[in-house]
Tab-separated table of C-alpha atoms and ligand atoms in Angstrom:
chain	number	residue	atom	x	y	z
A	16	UNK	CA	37.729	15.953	10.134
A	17	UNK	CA	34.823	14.036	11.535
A	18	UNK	CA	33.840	11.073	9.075
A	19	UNK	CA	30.500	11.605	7.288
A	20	UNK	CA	28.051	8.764	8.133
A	21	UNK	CA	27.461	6.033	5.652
A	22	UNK	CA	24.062	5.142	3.918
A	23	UNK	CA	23.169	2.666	1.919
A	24	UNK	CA	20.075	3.266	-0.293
A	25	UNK	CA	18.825	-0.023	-1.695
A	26	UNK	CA	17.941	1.244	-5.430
A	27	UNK	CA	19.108	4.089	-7.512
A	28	UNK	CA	17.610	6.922	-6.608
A	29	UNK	CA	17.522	10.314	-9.055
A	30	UNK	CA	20.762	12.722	-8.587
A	31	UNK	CA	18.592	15.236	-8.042
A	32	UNK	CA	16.944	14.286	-4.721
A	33	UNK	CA	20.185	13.128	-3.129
A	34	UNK	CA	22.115	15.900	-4.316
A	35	UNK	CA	21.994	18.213	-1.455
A	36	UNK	CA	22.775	15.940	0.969
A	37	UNK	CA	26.149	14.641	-1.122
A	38	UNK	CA	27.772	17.303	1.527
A	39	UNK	CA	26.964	15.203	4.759
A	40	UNK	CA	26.831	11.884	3.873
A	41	UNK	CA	28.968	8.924	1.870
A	42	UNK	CA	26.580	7.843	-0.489
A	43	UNK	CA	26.392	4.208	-1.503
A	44	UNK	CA	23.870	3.028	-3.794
A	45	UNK	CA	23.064	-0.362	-5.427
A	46	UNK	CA	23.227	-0.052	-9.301
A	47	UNK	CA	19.454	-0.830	-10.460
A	48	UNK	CA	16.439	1.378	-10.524
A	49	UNK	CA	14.464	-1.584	-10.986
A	50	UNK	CA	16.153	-4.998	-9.803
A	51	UNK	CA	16.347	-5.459	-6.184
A	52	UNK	CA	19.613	-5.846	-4.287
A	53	UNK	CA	20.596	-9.244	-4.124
A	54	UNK	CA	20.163	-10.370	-0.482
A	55	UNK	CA	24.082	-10.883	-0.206
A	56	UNK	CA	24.921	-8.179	-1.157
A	57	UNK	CA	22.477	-5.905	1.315
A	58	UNK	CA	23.705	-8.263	3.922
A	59	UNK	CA	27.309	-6.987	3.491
A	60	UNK	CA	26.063	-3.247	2.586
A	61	UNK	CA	24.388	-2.730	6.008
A	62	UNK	CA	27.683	-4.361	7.972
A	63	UNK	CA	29.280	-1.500	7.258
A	64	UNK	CA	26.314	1.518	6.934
A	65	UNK	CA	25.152	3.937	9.804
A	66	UNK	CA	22.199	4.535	7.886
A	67	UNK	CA	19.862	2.394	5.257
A	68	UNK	CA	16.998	3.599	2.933
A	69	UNK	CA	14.815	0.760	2.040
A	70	UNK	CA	11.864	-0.254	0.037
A	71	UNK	CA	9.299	-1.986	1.421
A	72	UNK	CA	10.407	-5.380	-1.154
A	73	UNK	CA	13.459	-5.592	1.357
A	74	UNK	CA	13.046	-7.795	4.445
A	75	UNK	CA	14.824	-6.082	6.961
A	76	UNK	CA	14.922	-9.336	9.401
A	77	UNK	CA	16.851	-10.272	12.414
A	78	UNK	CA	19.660	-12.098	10.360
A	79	UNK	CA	20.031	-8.346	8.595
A	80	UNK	CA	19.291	-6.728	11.771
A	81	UNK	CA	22.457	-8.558	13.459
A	82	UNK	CA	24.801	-7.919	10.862
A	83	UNK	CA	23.978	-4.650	10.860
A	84	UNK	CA	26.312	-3.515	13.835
A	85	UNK	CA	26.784	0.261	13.110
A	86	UNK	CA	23.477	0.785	11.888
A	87	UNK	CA	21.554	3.622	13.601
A	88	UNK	CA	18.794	4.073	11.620
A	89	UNK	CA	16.599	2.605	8.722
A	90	UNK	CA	14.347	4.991	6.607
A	91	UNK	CA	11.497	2.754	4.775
A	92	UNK	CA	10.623	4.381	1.592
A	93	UNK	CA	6.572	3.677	2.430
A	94	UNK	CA	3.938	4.144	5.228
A	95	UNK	CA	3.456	0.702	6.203
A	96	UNK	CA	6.634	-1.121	7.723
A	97	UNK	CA	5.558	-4.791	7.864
A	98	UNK	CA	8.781	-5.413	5.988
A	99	UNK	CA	11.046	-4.501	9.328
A	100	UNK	CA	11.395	-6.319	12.358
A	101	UNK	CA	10.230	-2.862	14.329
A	102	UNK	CA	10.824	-4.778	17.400
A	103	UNK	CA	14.406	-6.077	16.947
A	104	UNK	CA	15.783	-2.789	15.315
A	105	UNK	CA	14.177	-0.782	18.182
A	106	UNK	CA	15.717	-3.594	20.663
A	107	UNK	CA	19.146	-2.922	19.498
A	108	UNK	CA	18.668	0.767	19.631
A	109	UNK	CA	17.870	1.439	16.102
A	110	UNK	CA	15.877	3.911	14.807
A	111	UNK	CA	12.851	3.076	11.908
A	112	UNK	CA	11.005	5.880	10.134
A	113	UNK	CA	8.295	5.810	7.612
A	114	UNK	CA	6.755	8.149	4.916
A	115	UNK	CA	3.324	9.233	6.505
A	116	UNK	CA	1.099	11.908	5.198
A	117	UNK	CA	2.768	12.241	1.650
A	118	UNK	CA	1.538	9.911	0.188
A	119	UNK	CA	-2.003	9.409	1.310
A	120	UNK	CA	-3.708	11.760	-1.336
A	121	UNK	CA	-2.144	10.126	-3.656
A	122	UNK	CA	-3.263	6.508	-2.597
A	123	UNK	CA	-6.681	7.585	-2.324
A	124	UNK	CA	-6.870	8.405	-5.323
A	125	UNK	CA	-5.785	5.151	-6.454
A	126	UNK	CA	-8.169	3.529	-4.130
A	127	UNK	CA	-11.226	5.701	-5.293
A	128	UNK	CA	-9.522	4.218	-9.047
A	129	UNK	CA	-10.097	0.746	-8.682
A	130	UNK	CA	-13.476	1.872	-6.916
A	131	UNK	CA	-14.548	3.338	-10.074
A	132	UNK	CA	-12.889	0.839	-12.384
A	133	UNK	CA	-14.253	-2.339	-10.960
A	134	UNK	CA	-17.594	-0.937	-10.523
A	135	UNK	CA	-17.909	0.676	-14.168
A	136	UNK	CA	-16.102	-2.057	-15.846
A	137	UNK	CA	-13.716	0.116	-17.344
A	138	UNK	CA	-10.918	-2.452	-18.174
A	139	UNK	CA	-13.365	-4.723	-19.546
A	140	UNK	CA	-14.877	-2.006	-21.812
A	141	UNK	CA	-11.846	-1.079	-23.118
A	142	UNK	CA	-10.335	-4.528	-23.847
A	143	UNK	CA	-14.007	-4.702	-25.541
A	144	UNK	CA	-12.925	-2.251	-28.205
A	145	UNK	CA	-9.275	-3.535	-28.686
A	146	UNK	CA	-11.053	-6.933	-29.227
A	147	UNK	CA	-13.139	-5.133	-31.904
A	148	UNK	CA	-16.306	-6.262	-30.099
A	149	UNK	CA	-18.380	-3.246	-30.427
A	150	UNK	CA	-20.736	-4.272	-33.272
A	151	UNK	CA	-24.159	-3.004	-31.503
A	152	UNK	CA	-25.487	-0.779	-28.746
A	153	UNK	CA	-27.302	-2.741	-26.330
A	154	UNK	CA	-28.978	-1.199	-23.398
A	155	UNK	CA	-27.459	-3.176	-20.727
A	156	UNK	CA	-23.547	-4.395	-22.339
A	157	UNK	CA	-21.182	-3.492	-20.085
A	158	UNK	CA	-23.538	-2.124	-17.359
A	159	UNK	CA	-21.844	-1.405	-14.121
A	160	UNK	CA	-23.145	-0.555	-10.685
A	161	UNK	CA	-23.728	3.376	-9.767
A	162	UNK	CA	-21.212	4.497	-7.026
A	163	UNK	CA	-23.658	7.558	-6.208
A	164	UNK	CA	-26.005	7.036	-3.116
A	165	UNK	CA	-24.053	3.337	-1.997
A	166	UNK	CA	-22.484	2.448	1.070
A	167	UNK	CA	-18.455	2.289	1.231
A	168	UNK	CA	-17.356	0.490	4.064
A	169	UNK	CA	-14.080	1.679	4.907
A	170	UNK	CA	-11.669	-0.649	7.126
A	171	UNK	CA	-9.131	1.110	8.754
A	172	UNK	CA	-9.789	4.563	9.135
A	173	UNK	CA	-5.994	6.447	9.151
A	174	UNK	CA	-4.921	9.038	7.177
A	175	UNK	CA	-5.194	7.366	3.651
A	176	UNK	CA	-8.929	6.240	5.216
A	177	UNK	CA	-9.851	9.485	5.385
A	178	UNK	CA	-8.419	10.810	2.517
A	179	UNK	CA	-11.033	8.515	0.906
A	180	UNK	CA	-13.905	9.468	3.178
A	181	UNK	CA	-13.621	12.728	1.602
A	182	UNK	CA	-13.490	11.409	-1.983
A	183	UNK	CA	-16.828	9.346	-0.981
A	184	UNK	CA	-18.430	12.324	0.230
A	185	UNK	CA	-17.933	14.753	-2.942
A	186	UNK	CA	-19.206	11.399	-4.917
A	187	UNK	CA	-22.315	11.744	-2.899
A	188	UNK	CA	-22.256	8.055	-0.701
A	189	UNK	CA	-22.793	6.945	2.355
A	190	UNK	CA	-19.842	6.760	4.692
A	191	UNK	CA	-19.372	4.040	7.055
A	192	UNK	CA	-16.088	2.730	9.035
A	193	UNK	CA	-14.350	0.600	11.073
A	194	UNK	CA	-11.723	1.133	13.082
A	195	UNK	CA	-9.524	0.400	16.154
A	196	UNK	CA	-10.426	3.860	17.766
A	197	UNK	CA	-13.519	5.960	16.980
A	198	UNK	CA	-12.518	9.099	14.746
A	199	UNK	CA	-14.984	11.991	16.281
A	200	UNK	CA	-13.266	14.644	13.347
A	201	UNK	CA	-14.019	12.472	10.745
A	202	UNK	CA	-17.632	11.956	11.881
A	203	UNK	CA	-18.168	15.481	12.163
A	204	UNK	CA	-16.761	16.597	8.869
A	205	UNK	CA	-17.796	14.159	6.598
A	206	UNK	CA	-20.538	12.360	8.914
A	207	UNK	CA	-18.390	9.280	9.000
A	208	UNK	CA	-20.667	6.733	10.527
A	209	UNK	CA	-18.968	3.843	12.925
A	210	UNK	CA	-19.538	0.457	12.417
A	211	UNK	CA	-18.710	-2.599	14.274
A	212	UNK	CA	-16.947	-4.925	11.582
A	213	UNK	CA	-19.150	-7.465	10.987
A	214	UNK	CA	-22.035	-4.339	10.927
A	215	UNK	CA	-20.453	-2.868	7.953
A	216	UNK	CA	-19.784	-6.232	6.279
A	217	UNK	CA	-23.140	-6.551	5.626
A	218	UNK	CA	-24.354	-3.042	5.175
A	219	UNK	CA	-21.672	-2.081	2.894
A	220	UNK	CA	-21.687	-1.851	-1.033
A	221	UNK	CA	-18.069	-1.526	-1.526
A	222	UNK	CA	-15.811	-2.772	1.247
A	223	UNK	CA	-12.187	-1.285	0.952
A	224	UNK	CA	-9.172	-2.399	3.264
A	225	UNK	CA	-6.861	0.171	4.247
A	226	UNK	CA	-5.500	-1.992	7.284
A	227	UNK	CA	-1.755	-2.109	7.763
A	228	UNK	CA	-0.975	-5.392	8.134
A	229	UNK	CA	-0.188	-6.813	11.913
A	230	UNK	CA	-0.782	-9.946	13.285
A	231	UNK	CA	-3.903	-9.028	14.506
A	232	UNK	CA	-4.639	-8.205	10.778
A	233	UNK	CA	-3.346	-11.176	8.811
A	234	UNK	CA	-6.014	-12.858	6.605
A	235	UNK	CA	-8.946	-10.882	8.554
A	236	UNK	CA	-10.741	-10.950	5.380
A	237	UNK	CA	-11.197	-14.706	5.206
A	238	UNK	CA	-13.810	-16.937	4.458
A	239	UNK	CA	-16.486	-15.943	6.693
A	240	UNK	CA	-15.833	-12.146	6.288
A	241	UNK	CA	-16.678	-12.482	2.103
A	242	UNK	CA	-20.052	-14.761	3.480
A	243	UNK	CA	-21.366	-12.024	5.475
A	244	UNK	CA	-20.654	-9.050	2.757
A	245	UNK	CA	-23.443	-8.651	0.124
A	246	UNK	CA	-23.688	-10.199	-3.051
A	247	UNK	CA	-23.369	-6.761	-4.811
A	248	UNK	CA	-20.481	-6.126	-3.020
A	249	UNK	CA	-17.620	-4.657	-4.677
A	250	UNK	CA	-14.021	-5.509	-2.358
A	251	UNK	CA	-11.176	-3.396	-2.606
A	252	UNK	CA	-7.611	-3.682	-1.031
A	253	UNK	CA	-4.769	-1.172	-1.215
A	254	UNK	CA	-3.435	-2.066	2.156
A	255	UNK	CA	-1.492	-5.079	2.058
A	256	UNK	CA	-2.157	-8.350	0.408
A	257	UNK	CA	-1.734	-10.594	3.434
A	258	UNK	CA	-4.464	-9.234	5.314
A	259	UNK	CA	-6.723	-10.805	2.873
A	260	UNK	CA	-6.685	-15.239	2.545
A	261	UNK	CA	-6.763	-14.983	-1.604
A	262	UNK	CA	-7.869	-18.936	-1.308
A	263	UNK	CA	-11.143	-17.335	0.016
A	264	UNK	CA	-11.406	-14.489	-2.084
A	265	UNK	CA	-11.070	-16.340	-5.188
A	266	UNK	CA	-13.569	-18.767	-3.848
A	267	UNK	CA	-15.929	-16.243	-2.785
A	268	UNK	CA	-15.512	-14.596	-6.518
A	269	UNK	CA	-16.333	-18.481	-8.032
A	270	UNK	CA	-19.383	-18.545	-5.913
A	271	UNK	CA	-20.576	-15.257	-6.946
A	272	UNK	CA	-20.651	-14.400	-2.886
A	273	UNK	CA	-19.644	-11.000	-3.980
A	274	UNK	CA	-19.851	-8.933	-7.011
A	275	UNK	CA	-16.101	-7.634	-7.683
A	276	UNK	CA	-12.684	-7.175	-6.398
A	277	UNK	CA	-10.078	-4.271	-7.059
A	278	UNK	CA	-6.315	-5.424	-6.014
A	279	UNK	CA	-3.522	-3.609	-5.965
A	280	UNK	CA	-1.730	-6.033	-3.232
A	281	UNK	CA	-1.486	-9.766	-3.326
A	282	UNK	CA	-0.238	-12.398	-0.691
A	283	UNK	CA	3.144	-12.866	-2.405
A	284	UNK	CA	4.405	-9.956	-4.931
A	285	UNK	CA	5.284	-9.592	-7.608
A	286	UNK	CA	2.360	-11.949	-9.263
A	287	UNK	CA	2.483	-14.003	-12.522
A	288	UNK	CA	0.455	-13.980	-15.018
A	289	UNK	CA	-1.135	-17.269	-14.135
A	290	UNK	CA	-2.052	-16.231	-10.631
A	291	UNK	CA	-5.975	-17.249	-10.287
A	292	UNK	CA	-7.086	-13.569	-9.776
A	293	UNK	CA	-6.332	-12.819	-13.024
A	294	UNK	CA	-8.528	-15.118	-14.728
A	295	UNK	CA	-11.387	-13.088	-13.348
A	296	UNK	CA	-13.426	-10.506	-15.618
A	297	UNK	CA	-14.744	-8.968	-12.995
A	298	UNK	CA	-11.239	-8.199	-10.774
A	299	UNK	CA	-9.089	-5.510	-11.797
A	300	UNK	CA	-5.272	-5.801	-10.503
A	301	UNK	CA	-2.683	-3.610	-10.094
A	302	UNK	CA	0.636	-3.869	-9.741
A	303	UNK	CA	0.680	-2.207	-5.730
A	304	UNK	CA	1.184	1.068	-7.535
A	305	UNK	CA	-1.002	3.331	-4.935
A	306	UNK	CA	1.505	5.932	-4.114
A	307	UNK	CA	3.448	5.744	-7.420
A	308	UNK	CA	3.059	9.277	-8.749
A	309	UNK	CA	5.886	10.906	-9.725
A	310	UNK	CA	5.215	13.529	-7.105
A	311	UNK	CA	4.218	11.382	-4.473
A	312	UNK	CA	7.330	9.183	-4.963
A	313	UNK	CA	9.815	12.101	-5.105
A	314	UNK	CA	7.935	13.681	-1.440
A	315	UNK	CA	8.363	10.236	-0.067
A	316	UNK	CA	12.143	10.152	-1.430
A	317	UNK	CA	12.977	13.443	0.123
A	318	UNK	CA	11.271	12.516	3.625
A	319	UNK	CA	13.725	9.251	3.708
A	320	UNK	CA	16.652	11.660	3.066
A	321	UNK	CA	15.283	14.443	5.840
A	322	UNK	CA	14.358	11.600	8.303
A	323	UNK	CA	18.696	10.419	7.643
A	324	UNK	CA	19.904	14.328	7.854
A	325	UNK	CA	17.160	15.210	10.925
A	326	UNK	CA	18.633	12.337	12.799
A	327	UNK	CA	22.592	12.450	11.775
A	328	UNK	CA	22.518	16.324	12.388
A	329	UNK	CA	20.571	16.183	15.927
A	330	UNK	CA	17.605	17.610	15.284
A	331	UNK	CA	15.638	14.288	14.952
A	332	UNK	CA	14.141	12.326	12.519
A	333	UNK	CA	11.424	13.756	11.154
A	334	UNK	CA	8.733	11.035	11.238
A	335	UNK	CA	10.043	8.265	13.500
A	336	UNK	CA	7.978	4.982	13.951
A	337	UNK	CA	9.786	3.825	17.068
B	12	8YV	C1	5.083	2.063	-1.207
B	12	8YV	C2	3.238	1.241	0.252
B	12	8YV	O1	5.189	3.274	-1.738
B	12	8YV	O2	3.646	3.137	1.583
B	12	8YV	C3	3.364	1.942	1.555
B	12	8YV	O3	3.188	1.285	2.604
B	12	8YV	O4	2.833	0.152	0.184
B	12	8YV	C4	3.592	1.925	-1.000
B	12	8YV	O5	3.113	3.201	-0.903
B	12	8YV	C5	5.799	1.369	-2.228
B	12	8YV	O6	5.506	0.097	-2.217
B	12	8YV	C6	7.306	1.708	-2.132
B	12	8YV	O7	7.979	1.116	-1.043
């Protein structure tokens, strides 16, 4: 009998989803839903898999790549793949997929959250009442900015991009982008307007970064980006945390260049508590929990496991990067 191909899934993953594929494949999975594998013991793991499913909190490097000598593929449990060295793997003549589409309702949702929170204040107003600080009504405690009839700026106009163009429409803004390549549909339908970067910079009222992050995109909002944006803008990132230089950010937020921030990705994750962005009223962080719904999470789960049966079985991966 022909042996069933090895995976190795990096985190323990519900019965349910791996279930029906318990038929075609020798399971192994590290023990913890919520520590990562030690980096030993991946190493060793993927010496002996055909196939891995990763998070993206697992460097998949060219020290794992090399050990990795029956690997064939590697199914990254996320969209963005800046934790993989694409090049190597594809080099040695393995296969990377990702979890497009899935998950980008879902993370624009998030994104138009920590729009809404930052620029209503709604963290602050509730740690107001928990801090029994309500005593009065005054006209303008609390007051945010109106989201209605502003400018979002978005940067990096894919498929979560969109997703919040169309948010930003039903909440009556203005839409503005930036991108690599123009987006003629999204112009059309939701009369999109192009921008060249430094164009919406300063025209925009919240900036948001939906970027994946390449080395043309590493710390592209820096110093002089948060100079040129307006001093009632509100900056948002759900991309990655290393397209943004947080020296600069924080700096910018000290100087009052700009108004507000809304994180949900930092330089270095996880954060502590005494990382400098947190001692700002006026920045919301999240833990990078854009995709995590428990629907969203369970697609994305599934589309790692098709993307490992669609290639083992010969009918492809489903949603190949490389
Ligand atoms: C991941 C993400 O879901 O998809 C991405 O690129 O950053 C998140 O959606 C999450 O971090 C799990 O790997």
């Amino acid at each position: 009998m022909k042996k069933k191909p090895q995976i190795f899934i990096t985190r323990k993953l519900p019965e349910h989803i791996l279930e029906p594929f318990r038929d075609k494949f020798e399971i192994k999975m590290w023990e913890s839903e919520d520590k990562p594998v030690p980096n030993n013991i991946l190493h060793n793991e993927v010496e002996k898999a055909d196939g891995l499913l990763c998070l993206i909190s697992e460097r998949i490097d060219r020290a794992l790549i090399d050990r990795a000598t029956n690997l064939k593929i590697i199914a990254n449990m996320a969209v963005g793949y800046d934790n993989i060295d694409v090049n190597y793997a594809t080099e040695k003549g393995i296969i990377v997929t990702n979890t497009p589409d899935v998950l980008s309702e879902t993370t624009a949702d998030l994104t138009f959250s920590l729009l809404m929170a930052t620029a209503r204040r709604i963290i602050e107003a509730s740690d107001y009442l928990r801090e029994n600080k309500w005593e009065n009504w005054s006209p303008y405690a609390l007051a945010g900015t109106d989201i209605f009839g502003k400018t979002i700026g978005i940067v990096g106009m894919g498929r979560i991009g969109e997703a919040v163009a169309r948010r930003a429409k039903g909440f009556g803004m203005k839409i503005t982008y930036h991108n690599r390549n123009r987006k003629p549909e999204a112009e059309k339908s939701l009369g999109a307007l192009y921008r060249e970067f430094d164009e919406l910079l300063t025209e925009a009222d919240y900036v948001v970064s939906l970027v994946p992050l390449t080395g043309a995109t590493k710390y592209l909002f820096d110093k002089n980006v948060f100079e040129k944006m307006k001093s009632s803008a509100i900056f948002i990132n759900v991309s990655r945390g290393q397209v943004v230089d947080e020296t600069a950010l924080v700096n910018a937020l000290q100087e009052n260049q700009i108004k507000a921030a809304g994180l949900d990705v930092f330089e270095k994750e996880p954060i502590q508590n005494d990382h400098p962005l947190l001692n700002f009223d006026n920045v919301v962080c999240l833990p990078h929990i854009g995709s995590a719904s428990v629907e969203t999470r369970t697609r994305m789960l599934e589309l790692c496991m098709e993307n490992l049966d669609g290639f083992f079985n010969g009918s492809g991966p489903v949603t190949p990067i490389s």
